[in-house]
Amino acid sequence: GRAGGRRRMEAATGSCWTPFPAWWGLLLAVLAAGSCQGNSVERKIYIPLNKTAPCVRLLNATHQVGCQSSISGDMGVIHVVEKEEDLKWVLADGPHPPYMILLDGNLFNRRVILQLKGTSRVSGLAVTMAKPNPPQGFSPGLKCPNDGFGVYSKDYGPEFAHCNRTLWNPVGSGLSYEDFDFPIFLLEDANETQVIKQCYQDHNVPRGGSGPEYPLCAMQLFSHMHAVTSTVTCMRRSSLQSTFSINPEVVCDPLLDYNVWSTLQPINSSGKVDPEKEVIIVATRIDSHSFFWNIAPGAESAVSSFVTHLAAAEALHKLSDVHLLQRNIMFTFFQGETFDYIGSSRMVYDMEKDKFPLRLDNIHSFVELNQVALRNGSTLWMHTDPVSRMNESVQVQIKNLLDILSSSSMGANVSLQEVGYSQPLPPSSFQRFLRAQHIPGVVLTDHQTAFQNRYYQSMYDTPENIRMQYPEGLSPEETLEYVTDTAKSLAEVATVVARALYRLAGGANNTSAIQADPKTVSRMLYGFLIKMNNSWFQSIIKPDLKGILGEVPQHYVAVSSPVNTTYLVQYVLANLTGTVVNLTKEECLNPEKTPNSEKEMYEYAWVQGSLDPNSTSRVPYCVRSTVHLSKALSPAFELRQWGSTEYSTWTESRWKEIRARIFLVASKELEIITLVVGIAILIISLLATYFINAKADVLFSIPRDPGAVAY
């Protein structure tokens, strides 16, 4: 449930008023005379579209981006556009504007959309998914992601600022960062798309060179947004409302969630790590984004890296000598990185303000896994920061880090190569740490220069994009356990990373025994990309979190927290790195009452467990782990600096309702005639009533009884 009741995505209900067309309104009035029967009539008039995803409004310190409808929804006659020539009817020839366009996914690009943005003849768009994915690529993100919020600026590596040296996302169209004053919806269900096309074929196709005749098939989209202008404006309004109103109406919410982190050796999560203790940070992002709200599969941009990270954590925790390692390792999963590094900037801020167990000075080195699933051959690229390498001591540490990573790939099907000195870091969480301090670090990616991912931050960054393929005819359980080539490839990367981390931490033993499990990687890919509600995820979460297991996984950071992805990364990490302990449910839920629980060092979770083979009940158990959550809310909101250029300022507008429906609309002439006839009948009725009332004594007088005699 989202705040403000604005997350209701259901079909139209409860309305006894219908705006189109007028003569239907009379029919409704008759049917609703006694008691409101509007719902049943509405169901006969409208076909609701239930499987849609809207484009919503997001705001930052200076702009609003996204889409919205008018307060009563936007309506238009449907026109199907499957090739660019079809646009001529909408933009010039069609006699019944404004039009609601059903747009083929292959035409959903910047050139076409900006044509439609510049005309009053378009009232909205319903976009279908292109199948197969557009071969030329599609990314509504920026060509230079998170520009201005990384480490490079006019004061630090100005030659690298604004992607001057390397354009990371060349196919980026920037559509997600445009502002549209009409609604745009994604149609997720092919059956609903077919219903719309059939309605169009039956009523709207031009006949014999002339325009179609009424009634016409129309669509109405509702997605009115409450926030306007910028985060500064909407947060100020919300703040004033909260101060002076008994029932404040908040108009926008900051994008926020939680980072997930754990350590190889337990540390006191409420205390401070000893200043001499060195920690290696391993990091990935766990969020993604697309043009449409909560459609963020993020297969290559997020899932491939955090799944690899989880597999490496499991491989290290299996070792018997981790408690002997000279340096600790911290596994960190950042939320909100898509929106100007929300999670990493908050962790750095907390470290600087002593609100986190670690300080920046504790960080020995930083290893980040970025996009790693689309390797060319066996090559994985190691990116470093050319500016900090000018410092001699940092250069020595980075050289050591690169040497360890390279040698750890010996004998594996992964070849690690260093990117040239002249190239800056790609968009990465590590950049936020470098803004604060010179830290030796490396970012691992499958691309040397521009992204291999042609669907970055889009609805097409799906399992198919990272070449996940399953044989035909497998059951859900068999699919969960099936080891794909993608899983094997990512397990190889995880193995190399785990071996390198072990050596970086001071491990002296042979690393050949350190091996990531492809089966675990397969399960994670299935759960985070295909079906969250699977038997493995069900068994590792708390009973009260059953509701988070939806069907199709999405990885948008959102405004209500924690989101499903955060919970699942938390519990998968606990499952892979934690220990099953022999505690009762009561002891597990209240570890502070249990002797020797070391509550400040560990987290305890009572999880559902697997189904008992001989019954329908589960066998729950207690897991002890070092997995923790920390806030991923931009410091700009903590400091109330809503116009900040230092920290992310992204907010999401609130809304009342999101829905879509189609129906038949009558001609304006018929509506006017109906209205005039209705008014005439009303006037005649009023006059008749007036005269009847004025002559009531004559018309309704009681005749005298002739037999009555008066004395």
XYZ file of C-alpha atoms in Angstrom:
711
model
C 0.000 0.000 0.000
C 1.290 3.429 -0.975
C 0.678 6.604 1.010
C -2.266 8.803 0.114
C -4.261 5.990 -1.448
C -2.764 6.841 -4.797
C -1.564 3.398 -5.762
C -4.920 1.914 -6.739
C -4.486 0.410 -10.199
C -7.962 -1.077 -10.513
C -10.669 -0.624 -13.088
C -13.265 2.134 -12.764
C -15.671 1.517 -9.897
C -18.268 3.328 -7.870
C -19.001 6.196 -10.273
C -22.645 7.092 -10.926
C -21.539 9.782 -13.410
C -20.224 9.149 -16.886
C -18.799 11.931 -19.046
C -19.136 10.452 -22.543
C -21.419 10.533 -24.455
C -24.358 12.708 -23.298
C -27.216 10.429 -24.376
C -25.772 7.609 -22.348
C -25.969 9.945 -19.368
C -29.782 10.058 -19.780
C -29.908 6.284 -19.874
C -27.814 6.181 -16.706
C -30.068 8.712 -14.990
C -33.125 6.543 -15.672
C -31.442 3.372 -14.448
C -30.003 5.094 -11.368
C -33.281 6.790 -10.321
C -34.129 4.573 -7.388
C -30.772 3.451 -6.120
C -27.396 4.014 -7.759
C -26.999 1.233 -10.284
C -24.107 3.081 -11.979
C -21.583 0.322 -11.561
C -23.487 -2.286 -13.521
C -24.316 0.193 -16.288
C -20.707 1.357 -16.362
C -19.530 -2.211 -16.829
C -21.786 -2.465 -19.887
C -20.452 0.785 -21.351
C -16.726 0.627 -20.530
C -14.068 -2.024 -20.949
C -11.417 -1.450 -18.261
C -7.759 -2.119 -19.118
C -6.322 -3.755 -16.027
C -2.807 -4.714 -17.135
C -1.224 -1.328 -17.764
C 1.775 0.589 -16.426
C 1.719 4.389 -16.452
C 4.452 6.922 -17.018
C 4.360 9.010 -13.818
C 5.894 12.318 -12.785
C 9.276 12.462 -11.074
C 10.910 15.671 -9.890
C 14.392 16.856 -8.962
C 15.855 20.154 -7.733
C 15.192 21.955 -11.021
C 12.787 19.956 -13.227
C 9.708 17.805 -13.492
C 9.844 14.813 -15.842
C 7.369 12.129 -16.861
C 3.688 12.322 -17.805
C 0.266 13.222 -16.500
C -3.370 13.502 -17.603
C -5.865 16.244 -16.834
C -7.682 15.944 -13.503
C -10.682 14.178 -15.099
C -8.587 11.982 -17.405
C -7.778 12.500 -21.089
C -9.972 11.010 -23.820
C -9.477 10.562 -27.550
C -10.537 8.505 -30.558
C -8.229 5.491 -30.939
C -5.883 5.331 -33.917
C -3.494 2.408 -34.336
C 0.015 3.441 -35.466
C 2.114 0.483 -36.647
C 4.367 2.339 -39.127
C 5.490 5.953 -39.377
C 3.172 6.665 -42.345
C 0.182 6.072 -40.009
C 1.148 9.222 -38.092
C -0.033 11.441 -40.986
C -3.669 10.619 -40.154
C -3.159 11.617 -36.523
C -1.096 14.748 -37.168
C -2.947 16.147 -40.201
C -5.689 14.166 -42.000
C -7.911 12.654 -39.315
C -11.267 14.477 -38.881
C -11.860 13.491 -35.239
C -9.051 14.885 -33.070
C -7.803 14.614 -30.417
C -6.509 11.076 -30.963
C -5.469 8.444 -28.462
C -2.660 6.556 -30.214
C -2.047 2.829 -29.891
C 1.661 2.888 -30.726
C 3.729 -0.106 -31.825
C 6.703 -0.587 -29.482
C 9.190 -0.351 -32.361
C 8.058 3.257 -32.971
C 8.440 4.289 -29.336
C 11.523 6.430 -29.895
C 12.570 10.030 -29.353
C 11.923 11.224 -32.914
C 8.323 9.949 -33.026
C 7.430 10.927 -29.447
C 8.685 14.504 -29.809
C 6.555 14.868 -32.979
C 3.503 13.837 -30.961
C 4.500 16.058 -28.032
C 4.373 19.132 -30.251
C 0.711 18.847 -31.328
C -2.689 19.375 -29.714
C -4.161 16.628 -31.937
C -2.846 13.930 -29.555
C -4.416 13.373 -26.136
C -2.394 10.339 -25.039
C -0.467 7.188 -25.941
C -0.892 3.508 -25.230
C 2.358 1.720 -26.095
C 2.694 -2.002 -26.848
C 5.816 -4.043 -26.116
C 7.952 -4.733 -29.196
C 8.476 -8.458 -29.779
C 11.268 -9.327 -30.280
C 13.206 -6.524 -28.556
C 14.035 -3.614 -30.915
C 17.211 -4.773 -32.727
C 18.672 -1.259 -32.828
C 18.458 -1.047 -29.030
C 16.251 1.148 -26.848
C 17.282 3.129 -23.792
C 15.122 6.000 -22.478
C 17.946 6.870 -20.054
C 20.585 9.540 -20.507
C 23.663 9.160 -22.700
C 25.701 10.185 -19.638
C 23.935 8.529 -16.640
C 23.982 10.353 -13.267
C 25.894 13.230 -14.852
C 27.017 15.804 -12.283
C 26.663 13.503 -9.265
C 29.746 11.334 -9.771
C 33.328 12.279 -8.946
C 34.254 14.140 -12.130
C 33.636 17.898 -12.132
C 35.348 21.169 -12.968
C 37.473 20.646 -9.823
C 38.267 16.920 -10.242
C 39.257 15.531 -13.629
C 37.481 18.258 -15.643
C 38.558 16.559 -18.881
C 36.388 13.561 -17.862
C 33.330 15.522 -16.641
C 29.991 15.202 -18.519
C 31.253 12.068 -20.343
C 33.613 14.212 -22.463
C 36.019 11.304 -22.905
C 33.630 8.326 -23.011
C 29.912 8.355 -23.851
C 28.707 5.437 -21.757
C 25.156 4.985 -23.070
C 25.223 6.087 -26.744
C 21.738 4.692 -27.476
C 20.254 6.721 -24.590
C 17.391 8.881 -25.898
C 16.697 10.759 -22.645
C 12.938 10.110 -23.010
C 12.627 9.274 -19.297
C 13.868 12.800 -18.552
C 11.368 14.652 -20.797
C 8.156 16.236 -19.513
C 4.892 15.280 -21.251
C 1.541 16.988 -20.651
C -0.446 13.965 -21.822
C -0.659 10.418 -20.381
C 1.465 7.555 -21.735
C 0.632 3.993 -20.673
C 2.295 0.657 -21.402
C -0.051 -2.186 -22.363
C 1.342 -5.294 -20.683
C -1.321 -7.782 -21.771
C -1.405 -8.904 -25.429
C -5.083 -9.883 -25.039
C -6.079 -6.366 -23.987
C -4.069 -4.950 -26.896
C -6.010 -7.246 -29.227
C -9.346 -6.051 -27.781
C -8.356 -2.434 -28.511
C -7.249 -3.299 -32.051
C -10.510 -5.158 -32.694
C -12.539 -2.186 -31.466
C -10.474 0.045 -33.774
C -11.015 -2.332 -36.733
C -14.772 -2.473 -36.124
C -15.377 1.261 -35.731
C -12.416 3.513 -36.568
C -10.823 2.257 -39.798
C -11.436 4.817 -42.611
C -13.826 3.414 -45.252
C -13.549 4.281 -48.943
C -11.067 7.101 -48.457
C -13.302 9.074 -46.082
C -13.275 9.249 -42.313
C -15.042 6.582 -40.243
C -18.612 7.132 -39.086
C -19.878 7.354 -35.531
C -19.988 5.676 -33.077
C -16.192 5.580 -32.743
C -13.974 3.585 -30.417
C -12.321 5.848 -27.823
C -9.919 5.473 -24.909
C -9.661 7.380 -21.645
C -6.508 7.464 -19.507
C -6.391 8.744 -15.926
C -3.030 9.660 -14.409
C -3.314 13.122 -12.890
C -0.257 14.044 -10.807
C -0.394 16.213 -7.679
C 3.169 17.586 -7.725
C 4.442 20.250 -10.131
C 7.578 22.210 -11.092
C 10.364 20.689 -8.961
C 11.269 18.916 -5.727
C 11.883 22.319 -4.102
C 8.284 23.383 -4.839
C 6.539 20.128 -3.969
C 8.508 19.509 -0.749
C 7.882 23.091 0.392
C 4.137 22.671 -0.217
C 4.084 19.329 1.582
C 6.046 20.838 4.475
C 3.635 23.798 4.805
C 0.663 21.429 4.718
C 2.200 19.269 7.450
C 2.855 22.352 9.605
C -0.492 24.141 9.352
C -3.092 21.552 8.312
C -4.869 19.002 10.489
C -5.201 16.728 7.449
C -2.067 17.526 5.430
C -2.089 16.615 1.760
C 1.416 15.568 0.793
C 2.015 16.020 -2.941
C 5.343 14.176 -3.432
C 7.625 11.714 -1.652
C 11.409 11.288 -1.774
C 12.663 8.147 -3.514
C 14.019 6.060 -0.665
C 14.659 2.553 0.536
C 17.400 0.634 2.372
C 20.897 -0.512 1.510
C 21.709 -4.124 2.420
C 25.129 -4.884 3.894
C 26.907 -7.669 5.744
C 30.451 -8.524 6.788
C 32.538 -11.670 6.487
C 33.645 -11.363 10.133
C 30.885 -10.101 12.464
C 31.137 -6.512 13.712
C 29.148 -4.557 16.280
C 26.491 -2.901 14.121
C 25.647 -0.331 16.791
C 29.247 0.465 17.691
C 32.314 1.619 15.797
C 34.942 -0.503 14.062
C 38.420 -0.054 15.511
C 40.261 2.696 13.495
C 43.152 0.284 12.763
C 40.860 -2.393 11.347
C 40.887 -2.458 7.540
C 37.813 -3.428 5.540
C 37.464 -4.239 1.838
C 34.144 -3.071 0.400
C 32.483 -5.083 -2.367
C 29.560 -3.208 -3.899
C 26.744 -3.439 -6.451
C 23.488 -1.641 -7.114
C 20.160 -3.445 -6.759
C 17.780 -1.017 -8.477
C 16.861 -0.221 -12.059
C 14.380 1.963 -13.914
C 12.462 2.342 -17.179
C 10.105 4.879 -18.768
C 7.095 3.272 -17.043
C 6.333 3.161 -13.332
C 7.489 -0.003 -11.560
C 8.559 -1.670 -14.828
C 12.245 -2.202 -14.130
C 13.484 -5.727 -14.937
C 17.147 -4.579 -14.894
C 18.594 -7.934 -15.976
C 21.958 -6.584 -17.131
C 21.984 -3.196 -15.398
C 21.420 -4.570 -11.879
C 20.513 -8.259 -11.462
C 23.543 -9.778 -13.222
C 25.904 -7.900 -10.893
C 24.127 -8.355 -7.565
C 23.529 -12.059 -8.235
C 27.261 -12.453 -8.967
C 28.011 -10.536 -5.774
C 25.717 -12.807 -3.697
C 27.357 -15.918 -5.181
C 30.842 -14.583 -4.302
C 29.687 -13.880 -0.723
C 28.427 -17.461 -0.388
C 31.703 -18.888 -1.738
C 33.739 -16.906 0.831
C 31.509 -17.788 3.772
C 32.030 -21.499 3.066
C 35.748 -21.181 3.889
C 36.958 -22.460 7.245
C 39.626 -19.787 7.830
C 37.608 -16.570 7.295
C 37.929 -15.662 10.993
C 41.729 -15.660 10.577
C 41.797 -13.137 7.722
C 43.755 -9.996 8.437
C 41.127 -7.731 6.802
C 37.354 -7.902 6.970
C 35.174 -7.874 3.832
C 31.913 -5.926 3.650
C 29.309 -6.968 1.070
C 27.243 -3.901 0.153
C 24.100 -3.651 -1.996
C 23.079 -0.074 -2.793
C 19.496 1.047 -3.482
C 18.474 4.065 -5.578
C 21.751 4.295 -7.519
C 19.851 4.912 -10.774
C 18.682 8.239 -9.358
C 21.988 10.044 -8.776
C 23.497 7.521 -6.333
C 20.952 7.716 -3.487
C 22.213 4.666 -1.552
C 25.971 5.172 -1.874
C 25.825 8.913 -1.175
C 23.849 8.195 2.001
C 26.337 5.573 3.205
C 29.269 7.941 2.596
C 27.369 10.700 4.426
C 26.695 8.380 7.394
C 30.356 7.308 7.496
C 31.462 10.956 7.519
C 28.976 11.833 10.298
C 29.890 8.776 12.430
C 26.413 7.294 11.963
C 27.736 4.016 10.530
C 29.931 1.319 12.151
C 32.671 1.987 9.561
C 34.492 5.207 8.845
C 35.970 6.099 5.458
C 39.439 5.617 6.986
C 38.630 1.936 7.620
C 38.272 1.263 3.882
C 41.312 -0.576 2.546
C 40.041 -0.917 -1.020
C 36.827 -0.955 -3.052
C 35.699 -3.565 -5.603
C 32.495 -2.877 -7.516
C 30.606 -5.238 -9.784
C 28.820 -3.318 -12.504
C 27.207 -4.815 -15.649
C 28.903 -8.211 -16.082
C 26.570 -10.540 -18.040
C 27.335 -9.534 -21.642
C 31.027 -10.353 -21.894
C 32.680 -10.452 -25.305
C 34.330 -13.851 -25.197
C 35.815 -14.262 -21.754
C 36.970 -10.672 -21.138
C 36.005 -8.674 -18.067
C 37.329 -5.101 -17.886
C 38.904 -3.457 -14.836
C 38.195 0.288 -14.658
C 40.136 2.593 -12.311
C 40.210 6.338 -11.654
C 43.082 8.032 -13.542
C 43.010 11.118 -11.285
C 43.540 9.380 -7.931
C 46.237 7.171 -9.515
C 48.407 10.274 -9.827
C 48.884 9.906 -6.059
C 51.841 7.544 -5.688
C 50.622 5.595 -2.641
C 47.164 5.115 -4.198
C 48.804 4.016 -7.473
C 50.815 1.325 -5.640
C 47.676 -0.012 -3.932
C 45.658 0.003 -7.168
C 48.462 -1.821 -8.991
C 48.430 -4.487 -6.247
C 44.647 -4.746 -6.491
C 44.755 -5.190 -10.282
C 47.546 -7.776 -10.047
C 45.595 -9.850 -7.510
C 42.437 -9.712 -9.656
C 44.343 -10.694 -12.815
C 46.151 -13.599 -11.184
C 42.898 -14.816 -9.579
C 41.471 -15.386 -13.055
C 44.228 -17.866 -13.980
C 42.683 -21.192 -14.917
C 39.162 -19.703 -14.983
C 37.129 -18.980 -18.088
C 37.389 -15.265 -17.316
C 40.129 -12.993 -18.579
C 40.533 -9.731 -16.631
C 42.007 -6.845 -18.589
C 42.835 -3.319 -17.496
C 41.286 -0.355 -19.277
C 43.775 2.326 -20.382
C 44.857 5.171 -18.114
C 43.171 7.771 -20.280
C 39.658 6.553 -19.492
C 37.597 7.588 -16.454
C 35.401 5.385 -14.283
C 32.010 4.387 -15.711
C 28.898 5.464 -13.723
C 29.406 3.628 -10.419
C 28.803 3.837 -6.669
C 32.578 3.950 -6.183
C 32.528 7.496 -7.574
C 30.611 8.709 -4.500
C 33.301 7.290 -2.213
C 36.028 8.918 -4.310
C 34.270 12.278 -3.908
C 34.932 11.956 -0.195
C 38.375 10.358 -0.115
C 41.109 8.863 -2.313
C 40.367 5.151 -1.974
C 42.071 2.467 -4.094
C 39.319 0.804 -6.093
C 38.287 -0.968 -9.262
C 35.000 -1.314 -11.149
C 34.481 -4.579 -13.050
C 32.349 -4.484 -16.193
C 31.706 -6.381 -19.418
C 32.367 -3.220 -21.481
C 35.660 -1.525 -22.241
C 34.128 1.779 -23.326
C 30.390 2.215 -24.084
C 27.881 -0.172 -22.471
C 27.333 -3.545 -24.144
C 23.773 -3.226 -22.843
C 21.607 -1.732 -25.612
C 18.544 -1.722 -23.340
C 19.951 0.160 -20.332
C 17.185 1.439 -18.013
C 14.423 0.097 -20.240
C 11.582 -2.413 -20.172
C 13.599 -4.596 -22.565
C 16.455 -5.271 -20.116
C 14.942 -8.712 -19.566
C 16.254 -12.293 -19.146
C 16.421 -12.525 -22.960
C 18.847 -9.591 -22.989
C 21.374 -11.594 -20.940
C 20.754 -14.712 -23.059
C 18.920 -16.751 -20.440
C 17.369 -19.722 -22.223
C 15.467 -22.730 -20.924
C 14.429 -25.928 -22.726
C 10.764 -26.236 -23.649
C 8.344 -28.022 -21.362
C 10.034 -27.548 -17.965
C 7.839 -27.217 -14.887
C 8.374 -24.108 -12.657
C 10.358 -26.257 -10.201
C 12.556 -27.693 -12.960
C 13.116 -24.207 -14.400
C 14.182 -22.960 -10.947
C 16.851 -25.662 -10.732
C 17.962 -25.634 -14.398
C 21.535 -24.326 -14.777
C 21.668 -21.976 -17.771
C 24.808 -20.913 -19.630
C 24.288 -17.412 -18.209
C 24.360 -18.848 -14.679
C 27.579 -20.749 -15.408
C 29.164 -17.593 -16.846
C 28.212 -15.434 -13.838
C 29.356 -18.162 -11.427
C 32.782 -18.030 -13.101
C 32.939 -14.263 -12.513
C 31.840 -14.775 -8.878
C 34.579 -17.392 -8.402
C 37.286 -15.022 -9.656
C 35.984 -12.163 -7.481
C 35.786 -14.388 -4.377
C 39.349 -15.665 -4.893
C 40.668 -12.119 -5.373
C 38.853 -10.878 -2.244
C 40.256 -13.747 -0.187
C 43.804 -12.802 -1.208
C 43.168 -9.075 -0.724
C 41.957 -9.836 2.805
C 45.260 -11.584 3.558
C 44.259 -15.190 2.890
C 47.312 -17.417 2.519
C 45.797 -20.758 1.502
C 45.367 -22.072 -2.023
C 42.335 -20.428 -3.643
C 41.427 -23.278 -6.011
C 38.886 -24.572 -3.451
C 36.965 -21.262 -3.624
C 34.179 -21.933 -6.073
C 30.854 -20.163 -6.648
C 27.897 -22.487 -7.127
C 26.199 -22.233 -10.583
C 23.069 -23.860 -9.113
C 22.695 -21.034 -6.583
C 23.211 -18.473 -9.367
C 20.509 -20.215 -11.448
C 18.008 -20.055 -8.605
C 18.745 -16.385 -8.008
C 18.414 -15.459 -11.685
C 15.082 -17.287 -11.878
C 13.800 -15.625 -8.693
C 14.964 -12.079 -9.451
C 14.123 -12.093 -13.170
C 11.348 -14.586 -13.918
C 9.258 -15.527 -10.888
C 9.700 -14.222 -7.357
C 6.990 -16.486 -5.981
C 9.030 -19.710 -6.144
C 9.644 -22.500 -3.648
C 13.180 -21.360 -2.724
C 12.257 -17.730 -2.005
C 9.199 -18.952 -0.084
C 11.410 -21.073 2.168
C 13.945 -18.370 3.099
C 11.711 -15.435 4.091
C 9.780 -14.633 7.265
C 6.168 -15.889 7.335
C 4.794 -12.336 7.571
C 6.568 -11.356 4.322
C 4.745 -13.870 2.109
C 2.932 -10.974 0.439
C 6.104 -9.568 -1.142
C 6.447 -12.518 -3.508
C 4.758 -11.166 -6.625
C 4.902 -12.876 -9.980
C 7.093 -10.714 -12.251
C 10.052 -9.145 -10.438
C 10.657 -5.376 -10.752
C 13.542 -3.430 -9.252
C 12.384 0.195 -9.039
C 13.453 1.955 -5.834
C 10.001 3.590 -5.239
C 8.862 5.557 -2.166
C 7.508 2.892 0.193
C 10.183 0.812 1.804
C 11.653 -1.692 1.916
C 10.643 -2.808 -1.568
C 10.475 -6.486 -2.533
C 13.993 -6.503 -4.019
C 15.540 -5.169 -0.805
C 13.799 -7.762 1.370
C 14.754 -10.585 -0.957
C 18.408 -9.551 -1.288
C 18.479 -9.349 2.528
C 17.069 -12.845 3.015
C 18.971 -14.474 0.149
C 22.208 -13.032 1.583
C 21.258 -14.282 5.066
C 20.464 -17.717 3.642
C 23.731 -17.965 1.683
C 26.038 -16.562 4.375
C 24.241 -17.200 7.663
C 24.043 -20.159 10.027
C 21.028 -22.207 11.087
C 20.915 -22.047 14.898
C 19.032 -24.281 17.291
C 16.658 -21.726 18.811
C 12.925 -21.816 19.393
C 10.684 -19.283 17.655
C 10.422 -17.255 20.877
C 14.206 -17.208 21.353
C 14.818 -16.331 17.696
C 12.369 -13.413 17.733
C 13.774 -12.098 21.043
C 17.505 -12.833 20.930
C 18.267 -10.207 23.590
C 16.605 -12.537 26.114
C 18.717 -15.470 24.955
C 22.123 -16.026 26.572
C 25.192 -15.895 24.272
C 23.145 -14.580 21.332
C 25.549 -11.646 20.754
C 22.635 -9.550 19.515
C 24.849 -6.551 18.673
C 26.982 -8.740 16.375
C 24.288 -10.784 14.606
C 20.785 -10.516 13.193
C 18.293 -13.331 13.797
C 15.417 -14.276 11.486
C 12.686 -16.894 11.941
C 12.060 -18.081 8.354
C 9.298 -20.232 6.834
C 11.437 -23.168 5.751
C 10.632 -25.714 3.062
C 7.425 -27.668 2.758
C 7.438 -30.942 4.628
C 7.403 -33.667 1.901
C 4.684 -35.598 3.733
C 2.313 -32.694 4.481
C 1.317 -29.171 3.483
C 2.979 -27.566 6.513
C 6.423 -25.979 6.534
C 9.430 -26.664 8.749
C 10.522 -23.209 10.011
C 13.952 -22.509 11.517
C 16.139 -19.695 12.850
C 18.936 -18.096 10.789
C 21.763 -16.113 12.355
C 23.658 -13.782 10.005
C 25.577 -10.518 9.808
C 23.104 -8.998 7.326
C 21.878 -5.482 8.140
C 19.851 -2.717 6.523
C 20.853 0.945 6.454
C 18.861 3.916 5.189
C 19.003 4.781 1.486
C 17.408 8.235 1.713
C 19.345 11.070 0.083
C 21.069 13.357 2.626
C 19.391 16.276 0.803
C 16.122 15.374 2.577
C 17.807 14.832 5.929
C 19.358 18.317 5.593
C 16.173 19.788 4.022
C 18.348 21.020 1.138
C 15.788 20.283 -1.569
C 17.683 22.275 -4.192
C 20.994 20.482 -3.537
C 23.508 19.951 -6.342
C 25.654 17.732 -4.087
C 23.063 15.033 -3.336
C 20.186 13.373 -5.200
C 16.890 15.291 -4.927
C 14.543 12.911 -6.783
C 10.938 12.684 -5.633
C 7.872 10.934 -7.018
C 4.567 12.759 -7.365
C 1.513 11.410 -5.616
C -1.666 10.680 -7.518
C -5.255 9.721 -6.769
C -5.940 7.070 -9.382
C -4.334 5.359 -12.330
C -6.662 3.612 -14.767
C -7.488 3.149 -18.419
C -10.655 2.169 -20.283
C -12.156 2.023 -23.782
C -15.735 2.660 -24.966
C -17.808 3.879 -27.924
C -18.383 7.596 -28.319
C -21.227 9.251 -30.252
C -20.900 12.236 -32.598
C -20.925 15.776 -31.228
C -24.059 16.501 -33.293
C -25.964 13.640 -31.672
C -24.764 14.722 -28.245
C -25.945 18.314 -28.914
C -29.313 17.120 -30.253
C -29.714 14.877 -27.206
C -28.826 17.790 -24.929
C -31.221 20.200 -26.684
C -34.065 17.644 -26.633
C -33.355 17.000 -22.965
C -33.444 20.726 -22.165
C -36.653 21.149 -24.202
C -38.318 18.262 -22.335
C -37.149 19.790 -19.051
C -38.602 23.251 -19.951
C -41.888 21.713 -21.141
C -42.047 19.666 -17.932
C -41.411 22.760 -15.801
C -44.073 24.802 -17.673
C -46.567 21.972 -17.467
C -45.862 21.597 -13.766
C -46.264 25.358 -13.231
C -49.635 25.591 -15.040
C -50.956 22.438 -13.413
C -49.961 23.847 -10.027
C -51.531 27.295 -10.833
C -54.878 25.709 -11.894
C -54.828 22.976 -9.300
C -58.045 24.254 -7.620
C -59.888 23.962 -10.931
C -58.282 20.757 -12.110
C -58.432 18.929 -8.834
C -61.510 20.486 -7.092
C -63.936 18.019 -5.434
C -67.527 18.260 -6.871
C -70.364 18.891 -4.356
C -72.688 16.057 -3.413
C -76.033 16.857 -5.175
C -78.010 15.081 -2.477
C -76.764 17.311 0.314
C -79.227 20.072 1.490
C -78.131 23.131 3.408
C -80.353 24.548 6.190
